[in-house]
Amino acid sequence: MRSGPSEQWNDGRTKTGFSWFSALLFRRFWDFFRANLILLAGIFPGILLTIWGIWGHSFPVVLLGGAVGGLAGGPLLCGLYGTILRAMREEPGFWSLSYKWTLKQNWRDALLPGAVFGLLLSLWLFVAVALGVQGPVSPATVFILAEVLFFVLGLSAYVFPQIIMVRVSTRNMYFNSIRLLIGLLPRSAASAAAQTVYWGGFLLLLPRSVPTLIVTGFWFPSLLSMILLRRPMEERLYSDKEVE
């Protein structure tokens, strides 16, 4: 189990409810906002390459954009999740110090997962746009695209927080994520649904939805996922580590 600058992740407290959620946003909004801005700045070159590749119908450029954005985005997404998890635990201290510590401890482990998910998402976007410009898309195709996005986003909500929580091999990290995805299926489905609706709505409302990247961006759907998944995820991961 990994620990932060001052204490361990799992403090045994469970807090829920609208009042807690509102207080969390009130106290930590600027922390979420800053971590999100850093993430956006890091993946911006990859986004531009992906858009350029889609506009020019160049599949290699799309994949390059996904890889570039993912390599930068993986570590920075860990920084965002670290900010969210520490806020949920109500840890004291300066945000900048804990954010830098999270990046220093986890950036290497997050590079490969970031590249993998960046490639998957850029490939998904390329296929979705290519099908859309050809004319009306059948309901079956829309369903398949939604299910693929559902699975990728649902799995990512386990992979990147796990990098922060425990130190395991890359193979075990993906194995644990798939095991948790299936073992916590109702919560996994709710988390993936929230992420899919959020990002699906963002894509459907483009370009009017672009300002939401600045305000709620990645932190809001990630926070919703952690509210659903954090407690059972920690319990299972730490229980497994104790058995080992």
C-alpha positions as MATLAB code, in Angstrom:
seq = 'MRSGPSEQWNDGRTKTGFSWFSALLFRRFWDFFRANLILLAGIFPGILLTIWGIWGHSFPVVLLGGAVGGLAGGPLLCGLYGTILRAMREEPGFWSLSYKWTLKQNWRDALLPGAVFGLLLSLWLFVAVALGVQGPVSPATVFILAEVLFFVLGLSAYVFPQIIMVRVSTRNMYFNSIRLLIGLLPRSAASAAAQTVYWGGFLLLLPRSVPTLIVTGFWFPSLLSMILLRRPMEERLYSDKEVE';
ca = [
       0.000    0.000    0.000;
       1.307    3.419   -0.924;
       1.273    6.266    1.534;
       1.224   10.013    1.050;
       3.526   12.648    2.496;
       1.853   12.366    5.885;
      -0.347    9.271    6.197;
      -1.862    6.251    4.479;
      -4.780    6.277    2.082;
      -7.275    4.138    3.951;
      -8.480    5.893    7.090;
     -11.578    3.798    7.660;
     -13.989    6.742    7.417;
     -17.020    6.689    5.146;
     -18.775    9.939    4.321;
     -21.578   10.292    1.833;
     -24.618   12.417    1.131;
     -25.380   15.636   -0.663;
     -24.204   17.864    2.183;
     -20.822   16.129    2.229;
     -20.562   16.377   -1.562;
     -21.436   20.080   -1.521;
     -18.920   20.772    1.236;
     -16.266   18.827   -0.679;
     -16.822   20.937   -3.802;
     -16.830   24.154   -1.790;
     -13.533   23.378   -0.038;
     -11.617   21.679   -2.855;
     -12.958   23.120   -6.101;
      -9.798   25.110   -6.812;
      -7.637   22.057   -6.218;
      -9.712   20.093   -8.735;
      -9.698   23.062  -11.119;
      -5.900   23.458  -11.047;
      -5.222   19.742  -11.460;
      -7.641   19.687  -14.391;
      -5.956   22.670  -16.081;
      -2.558   20.982  -15.818;
      -4.018   17.823  -17.341;
      -5.590   19.773  -20.209;
      -2.330   21.590  -20.917;
      -0.445   18.285  -20.972;
      -2.756   16.489  -23.395;
      -3.419   19.510  -25.635;
      -0.709   18.610  -28.219;
      -2.135   15.098  -28.440;
      -5.648   16.471  -28.914;
      -4.460   18.723  -31.727;
      -2.680   15.842  -33.461;
      -5.764   13.640  -33.146;
      -8.046   16.341  -34.584;
      -5.555   16.973  -37.394;
      -5.437   13.255  -38.179;
      -9.241   12.946  -38.213;
      -9.603   16.068  -40.360;
      -7.003   14.799  -42.814;
      -8.232   11.180  -42.707;
      -4.781   10.070  -41.549;
      -5.002    7.053  -39.274;
      -1.265    7.092  -38.301;
      -1.514   10.741  -37.204;
      -4.587    9.891  -35.116;
      -2.705    7.098  -33.377;
       0.303    9.381  -32.873;
      -1.973   11.957  -31.273;
      -3.464    9.306  -28.993;
      -0.027    8.084  -27.938;
       1.337   11.596  -27.335;
      -1.724   12.661  -25.381;
      -1.767    9.412  -23.421;
       1.898    9.532  -22.448;
       1.404   13.004  -21.024;
      -2.099   12.386  -19.747;
      -1.422    9.180  -17.804;
       0.808   10.736  -15.117;
      -1.275   13.912  -14.993;
      -4.466   11.888  -14.609;
      -2.834   10.185  -11.632;
      -2.162   13.661  -10.252;
      -5.844   14.490  -10.670;
      -6.972   11.260   -9.015;
      -4.509   11.872   -6.202;
      -6.064   15.291   -5.664;
      -9.555   13.775   -5.595;
      -8.655   10.940   -3.227;
      -6.886   13.236   -0.787;
      -9.845   15.612   -0.853;
     -12.219   12.744   -0.083;
     -10.014   11.747    2.850;
      -9.880   15.360    4.011;
      -6.090   15.267    4.237;
      -4.479   18.507    5.417;
      -1.552   20.165    3.701;
      -0.770   22.185    0.607;
      -2.220   20.943   -2.667;
       0.948   21.760   -4.631;
       3.122   19.587   -2.376;
       0.839   16.550   -2.476;
       0.348   16.934   -6.245;
       4.096   17.013   -6.876;
       4.589   14.018   -4.594;
       1.951   12.024   -6.487;
       3.581   12.785   -9.839;
       7.056   11.961   -8.541;
       5.960    8.602   -7.152;
       3.718    7.446  -10.009;
       4.649    9.026  -13.341;
       6.691    6.076  -14.601;
       3.963    3.551  -13.773;
       1.348    5.716  -15.509;
       3.149    6.131  -18.844;
       2.209    2.784  -20.410;
      -1.436    2.776  -19.230;
      -1.735    6.365  -20.399;
      -0.437    5.466  -23.863;
      -2.737    2.424  -24.082;
      -5.876    4.345  -23.159;
      -4.829    7.275  -25.347;
      -4.531    4.950  -28.333;
      -7.864    3.270  -27.575;
      -9.725    6.553  -27.246;
      -8.175    8.097  -30.361;
      -9.025    4.946  -32.325;
     -12.594    5.048  -30.998;
     -12.961    8.708  -31.948;
     -11.564    8.105  -35.448;
     -14.024    5.257  -36.069;
     -16.970    7.198  -34.621;
     -16.289   10.249  -36.798;
     -15.633    8.125  -39.904;
     -18.945    6.340  -39.473;
     -20.778    9.576  -38.751;
     -19.659   11.362  -41.925;
     -20.796    8.444  -44.089;
     -24.428    9.056  -43.285;
     -27.027    7.833  -40.810;
     -25.602    5.317  -38.339;
     -27.641    2.254  -37.460;
     -28.824    1.772  -33.862;
     -26.719   -1.389  -33.604;
     -23.564    0.545  -34.531;
     -24.370    3.293  -32.032;
     -24.892    0.644  -29.365;
     -21.543   -1.017  -30.126;
     -19.707    2.327  -30.045;
     -21.381    3.213  -26.743;
     -20.478   -0.168  -25.237;
     -16.836    0.138  -26.264;
     -16.625    3.620  -24.732;
     -18.471    2.297  -21.665;
     -15.883   -0.457  -21.159;
     -12.813    1.719  -21.779;
     -13.966    4.488  -19.432;
     -15.141    1.999  -16.837;
     -11.789    0.205  -16.828;
      -9.789    3.442  -16.663;
     -11.578    4.367  -13.416;
      -9.841    1.368  -11.820;
      -6.454    1.506  -13.543;
      -5.272    5.021  -12.703;
      -6.447    5.221   -9.072;
      -4.873    1.796   -8.525;
      -1.496    3.142   -9.643;
      -1.671    5.561   -6.721;
      -3.054    3.141   -4.138;
      -0.821    0.079   -4.505;
       2.376   -0.962   -6.229;
       1.876   -3.980   -8.481;
       3.201   -5.141  -11.820;
       1.579   -3.874  -15.003;
       0.084   -7.305  -15.683;
      -1.439   -7.535  -12.209;
      -2.692   -3.966  -12.457;
      -4.812   -4.807  -15.502;
      -5.829   -8.140  -13.971;
      -6.940   -6.389  -10.783;
      -8.825   -3.771  -12.767;
     -10.769   -6.345  -14.775;
     -11.437   -8.374  -11.604;
     -12.734   -5.288   -9.812;
     -14.763   -4.238  -12.840;
     -16.571   -7.578  -12.783;
     -16.621   -8.117   -9.025;
     -18.101   -4.676   -8.356;
     -20.347   -4.789  -11.408;
     -23.271   -2.620  -10.170;
     -20.906    0.140   -9.028;
     -18.705   -0.341  -12.109;
     -21.742    0.031  -14.354;
     -22.871    3.186  -12.549;
     -19.383    4.698  -12.768;
     -18.965    3.815  -16.442;
     -22.471    5.085  -17.223;
     -21.740    8.435  -15.573;
     -18.504    8.796  -17.536;
     -20.107    7.671  -20.813;
     -23.055   10.056  -20.487;
     -20.747   12.927  -19.572;
     -18.256   12.443  -22.410;
     -20.892   11.310  -24.896;
     -22.853   14.486  -24.198;
     -19.665   16.518  -24.527;
     -18.982   15.085  -27.994;
     -22.572   15.474  -29.166;
     -22.667   19.146  -28.107;
     -19.347   20.139  -29.689;
     -18.209   22.909  -30.155;
     -20.570   24.506  -27.604;
     -19.380   22.089  -24.911;
     -15.705   23.098  -25.130;
     -15.922   25.548  -22.179;
     -16.918   22.656  -19.924;
     -13.373   21.320  -20.316;
     -12.164   24.310  -18.331;
     -14.868   24.295  -15.641;
     -15.637   20.623  -14.996;
     -13.295   18.912  -17.477;
     -11.937   15.599  -16.279;
     -12.267   16.169  -12.559;
     -16.062   16.032  -12.286;
     -16.662   12.592  -13.886;
     -13.563   11.272  -12.104;
     -14.921   12.499   -8.774;
     -18.257   10.798   -9.436;
     -16.434    7.546  -10.191;
     -14.391    7.754   -6.987;
     -17.508    8.417   -4.910;
     -18.906    5.156   -6.259;
     -15.740    3.052   -6.333;
     -13.217    4.304   -3.797;
     -14.333    2.476   -0.659;
     -14.923   -1.045   -2.096;
     -11.858   -0.663   -4.306;
      -9.611    0.169   -1.353;
     -11.036   -2.649    0.746;
     -10.383   -5.272   -1.905;
      -6.955   -4.017   -2.944;
      -5.664   -3.707    0.618;
      -7.149   -7.070    1.582;
      -5.317   -8.660   -1.340;
      -2.049   -7.023   -0.322;
      -2.414   -8.365    3.210;
      -2.948  -11.864    1.863;
       0.182  -11.561   -0.249;
];
